[in-house]
mmCIF file of C-alpha atoms and ligand atoms in Angstrom:
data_model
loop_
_atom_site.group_PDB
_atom_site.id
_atom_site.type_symbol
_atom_site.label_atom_id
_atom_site.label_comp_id
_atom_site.label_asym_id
_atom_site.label_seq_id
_atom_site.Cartn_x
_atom_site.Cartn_y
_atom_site.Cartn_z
ATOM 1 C CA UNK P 1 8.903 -2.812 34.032
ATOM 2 C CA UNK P 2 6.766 0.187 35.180
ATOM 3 C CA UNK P 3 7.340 3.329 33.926
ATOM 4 C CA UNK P 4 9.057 5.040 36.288
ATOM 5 C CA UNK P 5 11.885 2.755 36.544
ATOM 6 C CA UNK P 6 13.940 2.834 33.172
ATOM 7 C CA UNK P 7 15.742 -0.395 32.323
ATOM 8 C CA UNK P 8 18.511 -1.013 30.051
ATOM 9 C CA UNK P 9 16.058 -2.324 27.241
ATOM 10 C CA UNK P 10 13.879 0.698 25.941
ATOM 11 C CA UNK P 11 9.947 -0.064 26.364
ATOM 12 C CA UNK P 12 8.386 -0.539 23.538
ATOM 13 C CA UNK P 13 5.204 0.628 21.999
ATOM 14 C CA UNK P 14 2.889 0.047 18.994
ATOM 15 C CA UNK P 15 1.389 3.000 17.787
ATOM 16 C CA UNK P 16 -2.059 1.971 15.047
ATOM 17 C CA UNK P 17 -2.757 4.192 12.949
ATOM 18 C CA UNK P 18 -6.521 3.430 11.055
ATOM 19 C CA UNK P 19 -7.750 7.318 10.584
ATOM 20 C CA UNK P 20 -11.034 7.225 8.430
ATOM 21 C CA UNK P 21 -9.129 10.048 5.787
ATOM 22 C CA UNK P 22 -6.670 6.625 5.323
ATOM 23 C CA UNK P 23 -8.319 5.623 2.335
ATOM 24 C CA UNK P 24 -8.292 5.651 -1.376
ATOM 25 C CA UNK P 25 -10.902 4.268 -4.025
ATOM 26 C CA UNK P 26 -9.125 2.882 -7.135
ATOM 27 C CA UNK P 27 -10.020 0.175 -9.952
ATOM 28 C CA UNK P 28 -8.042 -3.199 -10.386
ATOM 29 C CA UNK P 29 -8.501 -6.323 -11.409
ATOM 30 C CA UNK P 30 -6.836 -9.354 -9.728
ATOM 31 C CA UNK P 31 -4.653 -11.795 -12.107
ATOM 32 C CA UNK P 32 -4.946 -15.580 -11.427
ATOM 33 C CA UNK P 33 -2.845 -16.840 -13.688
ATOM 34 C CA UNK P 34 -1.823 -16.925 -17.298
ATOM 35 C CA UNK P 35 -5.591 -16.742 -18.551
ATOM 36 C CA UNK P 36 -8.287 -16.297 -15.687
ATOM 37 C CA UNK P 37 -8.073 -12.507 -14.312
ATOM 38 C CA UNK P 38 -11.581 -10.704 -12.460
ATOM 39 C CA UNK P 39 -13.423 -8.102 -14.408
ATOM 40 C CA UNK P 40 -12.353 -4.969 -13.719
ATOM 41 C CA UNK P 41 -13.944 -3.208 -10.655
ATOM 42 C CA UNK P 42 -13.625 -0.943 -7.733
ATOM 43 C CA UNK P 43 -13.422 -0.374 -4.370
ATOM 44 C CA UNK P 44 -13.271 2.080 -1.539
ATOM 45 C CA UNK P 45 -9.984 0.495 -0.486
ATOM 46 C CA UNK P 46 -8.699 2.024 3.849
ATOM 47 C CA UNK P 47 -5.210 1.203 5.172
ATOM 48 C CA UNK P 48 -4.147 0.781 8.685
ATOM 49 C CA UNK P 49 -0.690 1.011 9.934
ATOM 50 C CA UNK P 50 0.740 -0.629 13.075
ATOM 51 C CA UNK P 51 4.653 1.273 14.119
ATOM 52 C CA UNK P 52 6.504 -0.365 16.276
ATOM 53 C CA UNK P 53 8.661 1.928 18.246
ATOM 54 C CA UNK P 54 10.974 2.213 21.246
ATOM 55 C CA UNK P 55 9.954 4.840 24.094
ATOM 56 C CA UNK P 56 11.915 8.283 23.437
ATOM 57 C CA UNK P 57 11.343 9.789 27.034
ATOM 58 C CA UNK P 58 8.897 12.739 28.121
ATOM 59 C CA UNK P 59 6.032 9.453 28.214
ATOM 60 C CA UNK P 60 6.236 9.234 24.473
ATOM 61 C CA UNK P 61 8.211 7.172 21.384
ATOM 62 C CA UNK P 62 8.044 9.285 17.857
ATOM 63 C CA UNK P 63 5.764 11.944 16.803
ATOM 64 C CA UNK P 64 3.379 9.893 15.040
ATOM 65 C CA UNK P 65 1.502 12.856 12.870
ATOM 66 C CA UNK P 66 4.446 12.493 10.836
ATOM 67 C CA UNK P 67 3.501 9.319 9.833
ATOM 68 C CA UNK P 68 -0.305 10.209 9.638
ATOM 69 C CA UNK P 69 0.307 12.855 7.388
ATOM 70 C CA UNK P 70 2.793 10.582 5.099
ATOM 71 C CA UNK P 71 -0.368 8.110 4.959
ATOM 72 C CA UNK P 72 -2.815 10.086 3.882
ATOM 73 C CA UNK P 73 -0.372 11.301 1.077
ATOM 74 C CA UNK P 74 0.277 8.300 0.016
ATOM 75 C CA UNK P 75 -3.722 7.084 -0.288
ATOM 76 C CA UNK P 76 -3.892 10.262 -2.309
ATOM 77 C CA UNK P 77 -1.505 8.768 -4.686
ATOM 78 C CA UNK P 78 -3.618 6.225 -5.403
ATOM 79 C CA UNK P 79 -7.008 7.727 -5.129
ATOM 80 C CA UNK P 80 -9.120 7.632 -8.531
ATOM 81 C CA UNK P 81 -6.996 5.790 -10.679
ATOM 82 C CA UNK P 82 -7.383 2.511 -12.126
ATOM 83 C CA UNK P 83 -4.021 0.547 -11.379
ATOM 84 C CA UNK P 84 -2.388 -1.337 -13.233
ATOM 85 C CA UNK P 85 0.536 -3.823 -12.096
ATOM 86 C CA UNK P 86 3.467 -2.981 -14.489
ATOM 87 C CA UNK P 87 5.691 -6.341 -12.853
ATOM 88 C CA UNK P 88 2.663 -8.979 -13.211
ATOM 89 C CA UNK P 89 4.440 -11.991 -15.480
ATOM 90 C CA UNK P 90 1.072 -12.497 -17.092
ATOM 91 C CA UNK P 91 0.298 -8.686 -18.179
ATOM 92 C CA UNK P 92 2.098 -6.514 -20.983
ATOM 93 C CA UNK P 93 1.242 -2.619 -20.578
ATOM 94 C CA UNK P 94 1.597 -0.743 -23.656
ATOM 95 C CA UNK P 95 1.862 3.017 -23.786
ATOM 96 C CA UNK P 96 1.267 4.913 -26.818
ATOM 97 C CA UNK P 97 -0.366 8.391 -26.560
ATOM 98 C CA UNK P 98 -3.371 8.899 -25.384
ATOM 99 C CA UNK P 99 -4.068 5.419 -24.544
ATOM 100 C CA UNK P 100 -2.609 2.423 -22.698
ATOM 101 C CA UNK P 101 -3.410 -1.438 -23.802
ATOM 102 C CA UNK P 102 -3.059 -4.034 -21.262
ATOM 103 C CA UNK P 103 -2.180 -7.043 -22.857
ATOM 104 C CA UNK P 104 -3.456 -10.238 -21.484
ATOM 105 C CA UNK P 105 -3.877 -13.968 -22.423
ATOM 106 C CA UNK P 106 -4.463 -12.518 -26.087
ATOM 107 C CA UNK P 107 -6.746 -9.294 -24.984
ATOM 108 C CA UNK P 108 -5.708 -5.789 -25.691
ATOM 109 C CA UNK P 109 -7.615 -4.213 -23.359
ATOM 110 C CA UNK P 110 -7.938 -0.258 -23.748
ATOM 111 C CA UNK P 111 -7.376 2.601 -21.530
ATOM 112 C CA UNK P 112 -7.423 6.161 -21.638
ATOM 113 C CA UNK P 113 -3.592 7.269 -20.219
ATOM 114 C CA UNK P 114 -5.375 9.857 -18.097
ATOM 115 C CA UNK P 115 -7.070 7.172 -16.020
ATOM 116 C CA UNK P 116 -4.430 4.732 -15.556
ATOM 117 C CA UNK P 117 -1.236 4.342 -12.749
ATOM 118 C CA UNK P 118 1.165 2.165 -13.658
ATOM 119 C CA UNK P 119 2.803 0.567 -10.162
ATOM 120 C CA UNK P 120 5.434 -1.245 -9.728
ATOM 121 C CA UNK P 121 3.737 -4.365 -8.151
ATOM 122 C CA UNK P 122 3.211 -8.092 -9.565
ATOM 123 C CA UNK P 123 -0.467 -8.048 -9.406
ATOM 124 C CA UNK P 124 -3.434 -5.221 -8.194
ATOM 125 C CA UNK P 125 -3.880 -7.006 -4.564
ATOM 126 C CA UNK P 126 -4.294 -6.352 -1.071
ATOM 127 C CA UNK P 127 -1.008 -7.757 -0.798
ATOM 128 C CA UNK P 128 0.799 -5.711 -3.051
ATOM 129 C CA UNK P 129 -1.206 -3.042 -2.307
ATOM 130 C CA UNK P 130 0.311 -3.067 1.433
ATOM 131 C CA UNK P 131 3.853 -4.140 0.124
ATOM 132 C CA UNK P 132 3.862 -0.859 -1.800
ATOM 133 C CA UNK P 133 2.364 1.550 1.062
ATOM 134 C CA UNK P 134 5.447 -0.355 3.214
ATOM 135 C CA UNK P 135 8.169 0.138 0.595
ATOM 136 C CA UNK P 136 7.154 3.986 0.356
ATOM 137 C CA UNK P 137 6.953 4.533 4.511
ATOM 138 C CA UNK P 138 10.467 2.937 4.902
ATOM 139 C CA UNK P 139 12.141 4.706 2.107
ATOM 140 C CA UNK P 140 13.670 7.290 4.741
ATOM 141 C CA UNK P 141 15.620 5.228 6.807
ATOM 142 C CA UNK P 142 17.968 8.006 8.390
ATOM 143 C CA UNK P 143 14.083 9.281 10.160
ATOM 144 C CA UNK P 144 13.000 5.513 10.968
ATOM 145 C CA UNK P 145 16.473 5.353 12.911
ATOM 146 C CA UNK P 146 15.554 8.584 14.484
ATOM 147 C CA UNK P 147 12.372 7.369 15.416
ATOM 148 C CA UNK P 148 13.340 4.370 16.867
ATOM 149 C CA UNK P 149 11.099 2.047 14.819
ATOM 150 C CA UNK P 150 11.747 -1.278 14.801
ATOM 151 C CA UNK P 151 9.038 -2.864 12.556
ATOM 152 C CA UNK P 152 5.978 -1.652 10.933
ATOM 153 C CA UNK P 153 2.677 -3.394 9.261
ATOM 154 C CA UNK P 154 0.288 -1.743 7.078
ATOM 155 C CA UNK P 155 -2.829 -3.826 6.311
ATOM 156 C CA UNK P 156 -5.126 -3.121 3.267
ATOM 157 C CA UNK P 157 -8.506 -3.443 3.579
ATOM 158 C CA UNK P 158 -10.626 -3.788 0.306
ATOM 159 C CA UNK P 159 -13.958 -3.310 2.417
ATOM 160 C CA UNK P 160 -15.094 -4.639 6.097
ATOM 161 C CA UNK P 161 -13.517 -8.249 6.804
ATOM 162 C CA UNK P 162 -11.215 -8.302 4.060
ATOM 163 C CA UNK P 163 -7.406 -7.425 3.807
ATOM 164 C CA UNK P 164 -3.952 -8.201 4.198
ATOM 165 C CA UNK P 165 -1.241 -7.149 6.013
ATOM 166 C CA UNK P 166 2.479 -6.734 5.184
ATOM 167 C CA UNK P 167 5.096 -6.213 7.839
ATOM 168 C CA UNK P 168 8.757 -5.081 7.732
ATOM 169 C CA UNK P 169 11.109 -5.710 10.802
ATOM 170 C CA UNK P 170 13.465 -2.667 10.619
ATOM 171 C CA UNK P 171 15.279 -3.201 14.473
HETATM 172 N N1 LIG R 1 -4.963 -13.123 -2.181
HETATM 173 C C1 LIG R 1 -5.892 -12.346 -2.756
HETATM 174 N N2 LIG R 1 -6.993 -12.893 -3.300
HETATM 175 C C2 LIG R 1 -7.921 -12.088 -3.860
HETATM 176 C C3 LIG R 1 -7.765 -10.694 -3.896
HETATM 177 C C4 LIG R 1 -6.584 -10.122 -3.304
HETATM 178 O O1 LIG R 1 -6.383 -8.906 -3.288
HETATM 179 N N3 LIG R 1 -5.680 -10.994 -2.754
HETATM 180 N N4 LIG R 1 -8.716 -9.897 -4.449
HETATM 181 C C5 LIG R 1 -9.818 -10.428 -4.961
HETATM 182 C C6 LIG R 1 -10.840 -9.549 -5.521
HETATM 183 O O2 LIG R 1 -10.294 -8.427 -6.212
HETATM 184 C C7 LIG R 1 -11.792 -8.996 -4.471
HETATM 185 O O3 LIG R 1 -12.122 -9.959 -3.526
HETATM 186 C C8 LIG R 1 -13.022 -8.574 -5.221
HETATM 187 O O4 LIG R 1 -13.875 -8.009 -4.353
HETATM 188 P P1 LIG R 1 -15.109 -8.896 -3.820
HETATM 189 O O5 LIG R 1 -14.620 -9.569 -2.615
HETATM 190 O O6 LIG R 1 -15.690 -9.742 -4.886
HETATM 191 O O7 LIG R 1 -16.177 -7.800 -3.549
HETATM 192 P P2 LIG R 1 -16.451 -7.138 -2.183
HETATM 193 O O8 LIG R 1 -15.222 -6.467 -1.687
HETATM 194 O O9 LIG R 1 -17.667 -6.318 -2.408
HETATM 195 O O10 LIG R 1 -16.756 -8.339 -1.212
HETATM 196 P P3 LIG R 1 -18.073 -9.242 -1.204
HETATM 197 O O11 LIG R 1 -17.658 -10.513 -0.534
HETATM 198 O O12 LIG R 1 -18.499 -9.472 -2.626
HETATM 199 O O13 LIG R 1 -19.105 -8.484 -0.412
HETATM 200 C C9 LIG R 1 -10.080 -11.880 -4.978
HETATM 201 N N5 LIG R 1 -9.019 -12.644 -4.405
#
């Protein structure tokens, strides 16, 4: 339908957001299973986030620096820490002062507490890296209503040619 002729069904739009300040460089290792896990490393990890929305009028759907800015918070969340996955079935995090052990197929591997976010994820992916920037973007419900989003994907990128996306449908 063009857009000067409304219709009963409001056009929709997908607004991708993939600004270069959407990025965060953290340490991780992946888990395989119950005894093979990667050294631990780093990257300079950048997220991109696709919003589904419903046109609003006045040529536009939502206000999308709101979700720029809530982006960018979030990467700073996770910028310069090594993570650790605090729901993985084959790693035990212990706390105790200064220091945090990650326990794992019979390694107590040592941390200082300083350098360490525990998330709640099963394992330090791309995956779960984008399930967790999702879960945080659709806590506020009452504003994705107001916005008139119906879905939204935000894909994880661990360096060029390599990520993965998670999507919620909201509509
Ligand atoms: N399903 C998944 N599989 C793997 C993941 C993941 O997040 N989800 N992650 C890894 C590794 O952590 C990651 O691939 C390690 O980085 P690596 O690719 O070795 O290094 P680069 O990013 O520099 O890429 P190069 O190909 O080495 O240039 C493995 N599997």
């Amino acid at each position: 339908m063009s857009a000067q002729g409304g219709t009963a069904m409001q056009e929709r739009v997908t607004i991708r957001l993939a600004k270069q300040n959407m990025k965060f460089s953290a340490g991780h290792f992946t888990i395989f299973s119950a005894s093979e896990r990667e050294r631990l490393h780093g990257h300079n990890f950048t997220v991109e986030v696709d919003i589904e929305a419903r046109m609003l009028g006045n040529g536009m759907c939502f206000d999308y620096g709101l979700y720029k800015d809530r982006v960018v918070a979030l990467c700073r969340e996770l910028n310069e820490w090594t993570i650790l996955p605090t729901r993985s079935p084959y790693l035990r995090i212990e706390e105790d002062g200064d220091h945090v052990y990650a326990h794992f197929d019979g390694q107590r591997i040592p941390f200082l507490r300083g350098d360490v976010l525990l998330l709640p994820i099963e394992n330090a992916t791309l995956e779960e890296f984008a399930g967790w920037f999702l879960q945080r973007l659709c806590e506020d419900r009452e504003a994705l209503r107001a916005h008139a989003i119906d879905a939204i994907e935000v894909r994880v990128l661990s360096g060029p040619g390599q990520s993965a996306g998670r999507r919620v449908r909201l509509g």
